[in-house]
mmCIF file of C-alpha atoms in Angstrom:
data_model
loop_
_atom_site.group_PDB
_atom_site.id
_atom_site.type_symbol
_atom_site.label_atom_id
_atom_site.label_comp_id
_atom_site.label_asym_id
_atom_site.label_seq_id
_atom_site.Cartn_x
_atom_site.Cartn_y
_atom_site.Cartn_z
ATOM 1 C CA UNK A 1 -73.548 -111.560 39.674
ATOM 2 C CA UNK A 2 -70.956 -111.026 36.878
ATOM 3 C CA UNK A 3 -68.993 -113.609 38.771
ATOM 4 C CA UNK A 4 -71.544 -116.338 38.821
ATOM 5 C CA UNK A 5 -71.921 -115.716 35.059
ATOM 6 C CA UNK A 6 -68.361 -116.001 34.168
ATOM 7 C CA UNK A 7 -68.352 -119.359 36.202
ATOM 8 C CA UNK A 8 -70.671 -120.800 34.229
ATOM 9 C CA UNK A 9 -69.066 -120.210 31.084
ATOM 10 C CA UNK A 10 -66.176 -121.920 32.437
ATOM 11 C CA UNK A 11 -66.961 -125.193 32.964
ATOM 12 C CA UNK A 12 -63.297 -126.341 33.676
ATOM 13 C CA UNK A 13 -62.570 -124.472 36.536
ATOM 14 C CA UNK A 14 -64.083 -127.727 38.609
ATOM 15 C CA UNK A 15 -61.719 -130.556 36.895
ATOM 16 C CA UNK A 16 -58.785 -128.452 37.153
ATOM 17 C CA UNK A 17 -57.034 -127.549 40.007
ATOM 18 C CA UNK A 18 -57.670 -123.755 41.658
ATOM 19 C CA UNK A 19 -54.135 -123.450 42.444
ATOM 20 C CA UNK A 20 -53.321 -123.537 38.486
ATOM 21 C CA UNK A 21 -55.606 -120.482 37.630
ATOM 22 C CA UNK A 22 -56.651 -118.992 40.378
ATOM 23 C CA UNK A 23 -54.013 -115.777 41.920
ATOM 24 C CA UNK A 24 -52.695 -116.818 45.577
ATOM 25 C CA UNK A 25 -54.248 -115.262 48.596
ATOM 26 C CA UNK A 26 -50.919 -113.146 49.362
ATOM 27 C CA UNK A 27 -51.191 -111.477 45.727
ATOM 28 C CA UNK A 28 -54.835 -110.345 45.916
ATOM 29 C CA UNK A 29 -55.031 -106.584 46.465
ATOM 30 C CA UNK A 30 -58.643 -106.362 48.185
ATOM 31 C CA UNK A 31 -58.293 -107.865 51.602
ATOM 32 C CA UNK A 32 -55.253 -104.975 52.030
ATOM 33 C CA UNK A 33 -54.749 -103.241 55.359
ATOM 34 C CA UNK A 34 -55.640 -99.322 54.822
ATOM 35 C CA UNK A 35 -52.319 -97.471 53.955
ATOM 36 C CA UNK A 36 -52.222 -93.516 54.175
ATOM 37 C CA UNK A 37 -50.633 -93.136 51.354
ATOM 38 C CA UNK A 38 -52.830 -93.997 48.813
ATOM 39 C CA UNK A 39 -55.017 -91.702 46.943
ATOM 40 C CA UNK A 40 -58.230 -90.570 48.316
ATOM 41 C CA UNK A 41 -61.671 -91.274 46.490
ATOM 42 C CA UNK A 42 -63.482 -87.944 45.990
ATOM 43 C CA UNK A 43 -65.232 -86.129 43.209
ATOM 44 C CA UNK A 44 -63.889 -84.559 40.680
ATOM 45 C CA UNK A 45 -63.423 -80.372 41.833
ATOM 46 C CA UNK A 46 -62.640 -79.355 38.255
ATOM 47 C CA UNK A 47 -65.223 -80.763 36.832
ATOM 48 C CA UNK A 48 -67.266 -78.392 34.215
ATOM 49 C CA UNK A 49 -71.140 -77.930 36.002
ATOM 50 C CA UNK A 50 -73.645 -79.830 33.027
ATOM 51 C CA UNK A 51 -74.327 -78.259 29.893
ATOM 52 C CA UNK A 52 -77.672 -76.580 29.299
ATOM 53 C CA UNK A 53 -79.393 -75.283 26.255
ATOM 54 C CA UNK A 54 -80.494 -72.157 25.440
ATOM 55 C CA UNK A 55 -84.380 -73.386 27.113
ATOM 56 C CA UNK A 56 -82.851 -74.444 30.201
ATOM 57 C CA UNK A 57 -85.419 -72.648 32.689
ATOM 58 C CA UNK A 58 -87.059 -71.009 30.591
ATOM 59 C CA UNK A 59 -91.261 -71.915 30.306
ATOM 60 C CA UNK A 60 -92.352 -73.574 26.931
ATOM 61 C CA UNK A 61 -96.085 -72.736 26.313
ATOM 62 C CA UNK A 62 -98.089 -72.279 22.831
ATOM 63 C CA UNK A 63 -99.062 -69.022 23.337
ATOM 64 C CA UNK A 64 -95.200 -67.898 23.335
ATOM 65 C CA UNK A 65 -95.710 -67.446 20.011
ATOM 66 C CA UNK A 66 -92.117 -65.110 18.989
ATOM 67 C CA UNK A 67 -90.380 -67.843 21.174
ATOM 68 C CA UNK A 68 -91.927 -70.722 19.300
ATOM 69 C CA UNK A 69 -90.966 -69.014 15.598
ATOM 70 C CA UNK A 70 -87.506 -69.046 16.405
ATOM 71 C CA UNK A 71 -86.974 -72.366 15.977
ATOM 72 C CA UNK A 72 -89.140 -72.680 12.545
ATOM 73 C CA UNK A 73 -87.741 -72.395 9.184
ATOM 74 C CA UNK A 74 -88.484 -68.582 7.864
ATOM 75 C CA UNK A 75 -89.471 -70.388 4.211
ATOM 76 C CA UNK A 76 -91.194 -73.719 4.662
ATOM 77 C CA UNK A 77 -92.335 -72.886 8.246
ATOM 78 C CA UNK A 78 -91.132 -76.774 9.054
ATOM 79 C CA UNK A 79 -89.750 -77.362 12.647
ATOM 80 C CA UNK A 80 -86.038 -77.233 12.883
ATOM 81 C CA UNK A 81 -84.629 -80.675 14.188
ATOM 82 C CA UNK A 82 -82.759 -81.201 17.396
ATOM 83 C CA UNK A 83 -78.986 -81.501 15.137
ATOM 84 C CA UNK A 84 -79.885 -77.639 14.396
ATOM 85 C CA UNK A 85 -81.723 -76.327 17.392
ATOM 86 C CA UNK A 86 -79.101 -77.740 19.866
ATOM 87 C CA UNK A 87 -81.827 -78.376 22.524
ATOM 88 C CA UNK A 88 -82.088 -81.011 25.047
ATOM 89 C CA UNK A 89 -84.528 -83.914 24.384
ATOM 90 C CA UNK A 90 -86.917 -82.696 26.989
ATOM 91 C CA UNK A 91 -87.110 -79.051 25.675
ATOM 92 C CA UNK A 92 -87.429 -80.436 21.804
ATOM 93 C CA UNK A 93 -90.188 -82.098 22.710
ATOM 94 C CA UNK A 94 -91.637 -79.588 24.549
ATOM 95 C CA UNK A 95 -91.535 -76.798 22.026
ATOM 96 C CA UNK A 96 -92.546 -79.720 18.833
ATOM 97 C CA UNK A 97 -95.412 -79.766 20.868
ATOM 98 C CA UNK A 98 -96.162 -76.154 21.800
ATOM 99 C CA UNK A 99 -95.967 -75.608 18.115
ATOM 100 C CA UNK A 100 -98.043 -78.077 16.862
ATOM 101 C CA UNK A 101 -100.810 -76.469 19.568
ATOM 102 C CA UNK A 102 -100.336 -73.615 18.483
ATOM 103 C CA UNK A 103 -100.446 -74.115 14.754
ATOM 104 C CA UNK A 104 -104.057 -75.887 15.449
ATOM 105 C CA UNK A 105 -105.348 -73.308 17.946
ATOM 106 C CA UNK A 106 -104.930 -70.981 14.981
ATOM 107 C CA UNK A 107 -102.229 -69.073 17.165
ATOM 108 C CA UNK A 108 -99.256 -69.967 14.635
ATOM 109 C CA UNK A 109 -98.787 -69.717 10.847
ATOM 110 C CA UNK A 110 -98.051 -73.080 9.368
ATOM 111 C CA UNK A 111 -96.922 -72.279 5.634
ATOM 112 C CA UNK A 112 -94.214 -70.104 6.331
ATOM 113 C CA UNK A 113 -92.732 -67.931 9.874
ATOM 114 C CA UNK A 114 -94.647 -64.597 10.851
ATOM 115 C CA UNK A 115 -93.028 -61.930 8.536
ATOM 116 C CA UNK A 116 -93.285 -60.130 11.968
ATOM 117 C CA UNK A 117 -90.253 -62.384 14.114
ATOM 118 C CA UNK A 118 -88.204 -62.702 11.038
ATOM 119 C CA UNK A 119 -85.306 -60.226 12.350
ATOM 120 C CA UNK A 120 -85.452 -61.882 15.833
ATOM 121 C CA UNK A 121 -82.302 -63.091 16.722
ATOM 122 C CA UNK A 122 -80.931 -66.716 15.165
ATOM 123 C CA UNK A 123 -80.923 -69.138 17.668
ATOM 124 C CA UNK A 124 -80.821 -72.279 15.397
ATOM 125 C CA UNK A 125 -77.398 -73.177 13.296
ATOM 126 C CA UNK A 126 -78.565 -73.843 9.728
ATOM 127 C CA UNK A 127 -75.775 -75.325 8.495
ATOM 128 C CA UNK A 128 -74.913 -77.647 11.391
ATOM 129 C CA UNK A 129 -73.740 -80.759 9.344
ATOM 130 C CA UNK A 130 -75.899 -83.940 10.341
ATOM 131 C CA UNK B 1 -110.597 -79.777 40.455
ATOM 132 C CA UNK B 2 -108.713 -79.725 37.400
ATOM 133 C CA UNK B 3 -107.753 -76.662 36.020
ATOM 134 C CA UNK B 4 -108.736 -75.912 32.258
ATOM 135 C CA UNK B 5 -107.560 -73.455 29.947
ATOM 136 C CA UNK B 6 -110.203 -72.317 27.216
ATOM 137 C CA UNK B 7 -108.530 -70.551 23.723
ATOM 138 C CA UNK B 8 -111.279 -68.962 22.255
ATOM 139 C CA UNK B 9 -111.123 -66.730 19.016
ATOM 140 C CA UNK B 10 -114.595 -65.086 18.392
ATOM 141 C CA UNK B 11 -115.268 -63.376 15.435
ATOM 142 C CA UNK B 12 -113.767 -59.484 14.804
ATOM 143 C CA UNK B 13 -117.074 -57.814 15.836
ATOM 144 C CA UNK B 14 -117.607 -54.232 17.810
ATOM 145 C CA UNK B 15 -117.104 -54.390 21.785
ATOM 146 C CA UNK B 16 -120.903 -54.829 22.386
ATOM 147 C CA UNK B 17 -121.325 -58.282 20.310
ATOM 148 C CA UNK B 18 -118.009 -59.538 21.502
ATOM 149 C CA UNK B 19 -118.854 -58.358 25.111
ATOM 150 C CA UNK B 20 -122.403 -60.506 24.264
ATOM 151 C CA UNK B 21 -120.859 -63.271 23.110
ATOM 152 C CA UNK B 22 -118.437 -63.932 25.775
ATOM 153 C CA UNK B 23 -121.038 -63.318 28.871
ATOM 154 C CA UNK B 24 -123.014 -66.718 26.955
ATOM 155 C CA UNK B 25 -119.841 -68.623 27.060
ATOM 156 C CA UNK B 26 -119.318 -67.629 30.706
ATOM 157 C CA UNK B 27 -122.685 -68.292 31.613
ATOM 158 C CA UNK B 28 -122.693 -71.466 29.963
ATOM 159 C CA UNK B 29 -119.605 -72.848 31.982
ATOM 160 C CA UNK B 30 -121.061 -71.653 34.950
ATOM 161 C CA UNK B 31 -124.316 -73.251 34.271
ATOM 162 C CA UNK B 32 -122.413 -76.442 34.158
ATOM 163 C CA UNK B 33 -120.438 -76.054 37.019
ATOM 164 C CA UNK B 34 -117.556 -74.716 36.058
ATOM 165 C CA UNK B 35 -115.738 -72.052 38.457
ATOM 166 C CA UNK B 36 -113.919 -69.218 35.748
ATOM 167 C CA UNK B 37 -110.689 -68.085 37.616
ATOM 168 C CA UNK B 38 -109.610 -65.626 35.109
ATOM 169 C CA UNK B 39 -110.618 -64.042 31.649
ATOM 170 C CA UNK B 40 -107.868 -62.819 29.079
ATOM 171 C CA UNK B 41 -108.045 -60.490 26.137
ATOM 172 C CA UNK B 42 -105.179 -61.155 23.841
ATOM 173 C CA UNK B 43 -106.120 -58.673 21.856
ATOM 174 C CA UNK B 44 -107.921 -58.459 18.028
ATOM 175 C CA UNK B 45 -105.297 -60.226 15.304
ATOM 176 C CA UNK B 46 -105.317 -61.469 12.189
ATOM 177 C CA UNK B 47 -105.366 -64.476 12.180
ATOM 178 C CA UNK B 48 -102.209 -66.633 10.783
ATOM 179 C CA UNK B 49 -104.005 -68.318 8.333
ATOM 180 C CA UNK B 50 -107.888 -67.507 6.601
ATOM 181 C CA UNK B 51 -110.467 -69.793 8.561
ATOM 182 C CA UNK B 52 -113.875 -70.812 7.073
ATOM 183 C CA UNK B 53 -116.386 -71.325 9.879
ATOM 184 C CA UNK B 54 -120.094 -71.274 10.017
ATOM 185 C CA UNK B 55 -120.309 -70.102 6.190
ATOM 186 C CA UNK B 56 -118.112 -67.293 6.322
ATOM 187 C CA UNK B 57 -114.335 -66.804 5.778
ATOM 188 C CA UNK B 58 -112.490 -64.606 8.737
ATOM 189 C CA UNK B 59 -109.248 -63.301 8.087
ATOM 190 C CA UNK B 60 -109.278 -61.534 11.869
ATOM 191 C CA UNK B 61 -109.997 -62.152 15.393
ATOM 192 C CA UNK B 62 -110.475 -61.496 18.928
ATOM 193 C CA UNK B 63 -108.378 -63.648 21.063
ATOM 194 C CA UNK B 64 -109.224 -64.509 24.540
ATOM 195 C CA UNK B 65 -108.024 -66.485 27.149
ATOM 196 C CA UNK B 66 -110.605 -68.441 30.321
ATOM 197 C CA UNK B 67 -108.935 -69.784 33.199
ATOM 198 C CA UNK B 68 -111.564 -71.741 34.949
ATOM 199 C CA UNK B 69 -111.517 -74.987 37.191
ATOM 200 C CA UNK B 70 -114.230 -77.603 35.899
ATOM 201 C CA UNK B 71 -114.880 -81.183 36.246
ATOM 202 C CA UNK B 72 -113.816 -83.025 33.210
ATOM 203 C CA UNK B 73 -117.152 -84.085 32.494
ATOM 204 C CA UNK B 74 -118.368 -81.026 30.849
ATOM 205 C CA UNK B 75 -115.345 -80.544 28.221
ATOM 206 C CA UNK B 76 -117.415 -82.777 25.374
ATOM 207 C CA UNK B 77 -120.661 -80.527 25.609
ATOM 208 C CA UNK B 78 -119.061 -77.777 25.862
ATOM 209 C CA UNK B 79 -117.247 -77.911 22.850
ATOM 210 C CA UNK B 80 -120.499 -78.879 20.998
ATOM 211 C CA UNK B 81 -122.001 -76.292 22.435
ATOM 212 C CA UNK B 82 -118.867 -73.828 21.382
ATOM 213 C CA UNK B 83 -119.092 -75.616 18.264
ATOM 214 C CA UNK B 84 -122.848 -74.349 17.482
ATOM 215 C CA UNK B 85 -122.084 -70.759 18.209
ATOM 216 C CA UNK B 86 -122.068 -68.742 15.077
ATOM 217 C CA UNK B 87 -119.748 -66.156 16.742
ATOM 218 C CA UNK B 88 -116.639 -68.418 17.895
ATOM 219 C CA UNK B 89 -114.345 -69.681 15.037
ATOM 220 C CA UNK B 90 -111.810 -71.975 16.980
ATOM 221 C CA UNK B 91 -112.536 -73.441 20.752
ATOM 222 C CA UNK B 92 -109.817 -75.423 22.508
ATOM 223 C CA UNK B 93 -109.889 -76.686 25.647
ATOM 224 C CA UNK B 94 -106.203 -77.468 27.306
ATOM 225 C CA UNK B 95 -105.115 -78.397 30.938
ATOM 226 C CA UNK B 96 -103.880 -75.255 32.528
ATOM 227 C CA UNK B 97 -100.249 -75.331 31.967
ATOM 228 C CA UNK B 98 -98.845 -74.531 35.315
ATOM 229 C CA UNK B 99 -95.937 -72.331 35.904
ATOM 230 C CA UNK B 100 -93.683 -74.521 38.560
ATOM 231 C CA UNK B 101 -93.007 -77.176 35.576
ATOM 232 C CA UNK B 102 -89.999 -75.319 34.366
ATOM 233 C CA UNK B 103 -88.014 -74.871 37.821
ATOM 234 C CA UNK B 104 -86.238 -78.342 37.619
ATOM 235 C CA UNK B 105 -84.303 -79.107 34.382
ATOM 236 C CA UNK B 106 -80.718 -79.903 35.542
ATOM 237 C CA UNK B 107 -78.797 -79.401 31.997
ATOM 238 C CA UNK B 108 -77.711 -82.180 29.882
ATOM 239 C CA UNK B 109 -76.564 -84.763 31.513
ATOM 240 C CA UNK B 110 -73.694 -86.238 29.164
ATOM 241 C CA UNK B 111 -74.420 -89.866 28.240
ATOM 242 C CA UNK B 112 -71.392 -92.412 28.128
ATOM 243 C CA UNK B 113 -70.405 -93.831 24.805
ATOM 244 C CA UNK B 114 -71.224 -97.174 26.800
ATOM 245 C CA UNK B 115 -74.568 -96.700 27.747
ATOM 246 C CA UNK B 116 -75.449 -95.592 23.952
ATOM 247 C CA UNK B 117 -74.054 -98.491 22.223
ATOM 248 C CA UNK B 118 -75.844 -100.880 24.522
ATOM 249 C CA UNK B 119 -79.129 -98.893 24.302
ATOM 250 C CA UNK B 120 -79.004 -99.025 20.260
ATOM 251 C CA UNK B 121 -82.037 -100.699 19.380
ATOM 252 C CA UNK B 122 -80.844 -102.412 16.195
#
């Protein structure tokens, strides 16, 4: 398909010539017999298994309330963004909206972070530059 | 059927009222065909923030928690009927949030500079 789209960009290639532009049949490398010598296609074994945030596996759910405050801001009781919470996109979402339940379901202060959870341990980087 | 989750928070009354008040809720699902799986105490809180309701301003709780499978029909009367008891401050009604959901998240899958630049919506 990216072929075809190059050719039509290059309206030439039918007034001049192929054996001008085009690389002889002896040069090409795909139509090479199978050597044993060259490298063998696999995946990578050193390769690092995928990164996962602190939420990985764990279950999101309003009620959770201590899990929920730990990613609020102990002052304004605003929710932390995903630059300082280091979460995935799926589990950002998850707990924006856990909180938001919970603040309406009158589970969750809104103002400010239960005095309660404010020793529990800091999960979110504060100053984690933008 | 589906499977509903009902957040109630009555008013902070003694076990006898709240027991009251909870056996018309019940009976009022059931009377509308609900089947209640489960009921929860969470326990009497204060509540995070002072909520005005039915003339009065509560400052505590009881929480509790009603697992129950219902057809979706009956969610909008039964939150107007929640609604005109004097003795529940907030009703909510949520799908029941099942447990399996968090079994498959895989990590972060790193995205290649590529694919961002050509997904960039400007």
């Amino acid at each position: 398909m990216a072929a075809r789209a190059v050719a039509a960009r290059r309206p030439w290639q039918r007034l001049v010539p192929a054996a001008l532009w085009a690389r002889p049949r002896r040069l090409q490398h795909e139509g090479q017999p199978e050597r044993s010598d060259q490298p063998i296609h696999m995946e990578n074994p050193y390769e690092d298994p995928p990164k996962r945030c602190v939420l990985c596996g764990i279950n999101v759910d309003y009620k959770n309330v201590q899990l929920l405050s730990q990613f609020v801001s102990p002052y304004t009781g605003s929710i932390y963004g995903r630059h300082i919470t280091g979460l995935c996109n799926k589990k950002q979402k998850e707990i924006t909206k856990a909180i938001k339940r919970a603040h309406v379901f009158g589970f969750m202060p809104i103002m400010f972070k239960n005095p309660q959870f404010l020793t529990d341990p800091k999960l979110c980087n504060i100053k984690h530059p933008e | 059927m589906p499977r509903y989750e009902l957040a109630l928070i009555l008013k902070a009354m003694q076990r006898p009222e709240t027991a009251a008040a909870l056996k018309r809720t019940v009976e009022a699902l059931m009377e509308r065909g609900a089947i209640v799986r489960n009921l929860e105490n969470l326990g009497e809180r204060s509540l995070p923030y002072k909520i005005s309701r039915h003339k009065e301003r509560h400052k505590r709780g009881g929480y509790f928690l009603i697992d129950l499978e219902a057809p979706p029909s009956i969610v909008s009367p039964m939150m107007d009927h929640l609604g005109r008891d004097i003795d529940v401050i907030r009703r909510a009604f949520i799908k029941h949030p099942k447990v399996a959901k968090a079994e498959e998240c895989g990590g972060i899958i790193p995205v290649s500079p590529e694919e961002k630049l050509s997904s960039k919506k400007n």
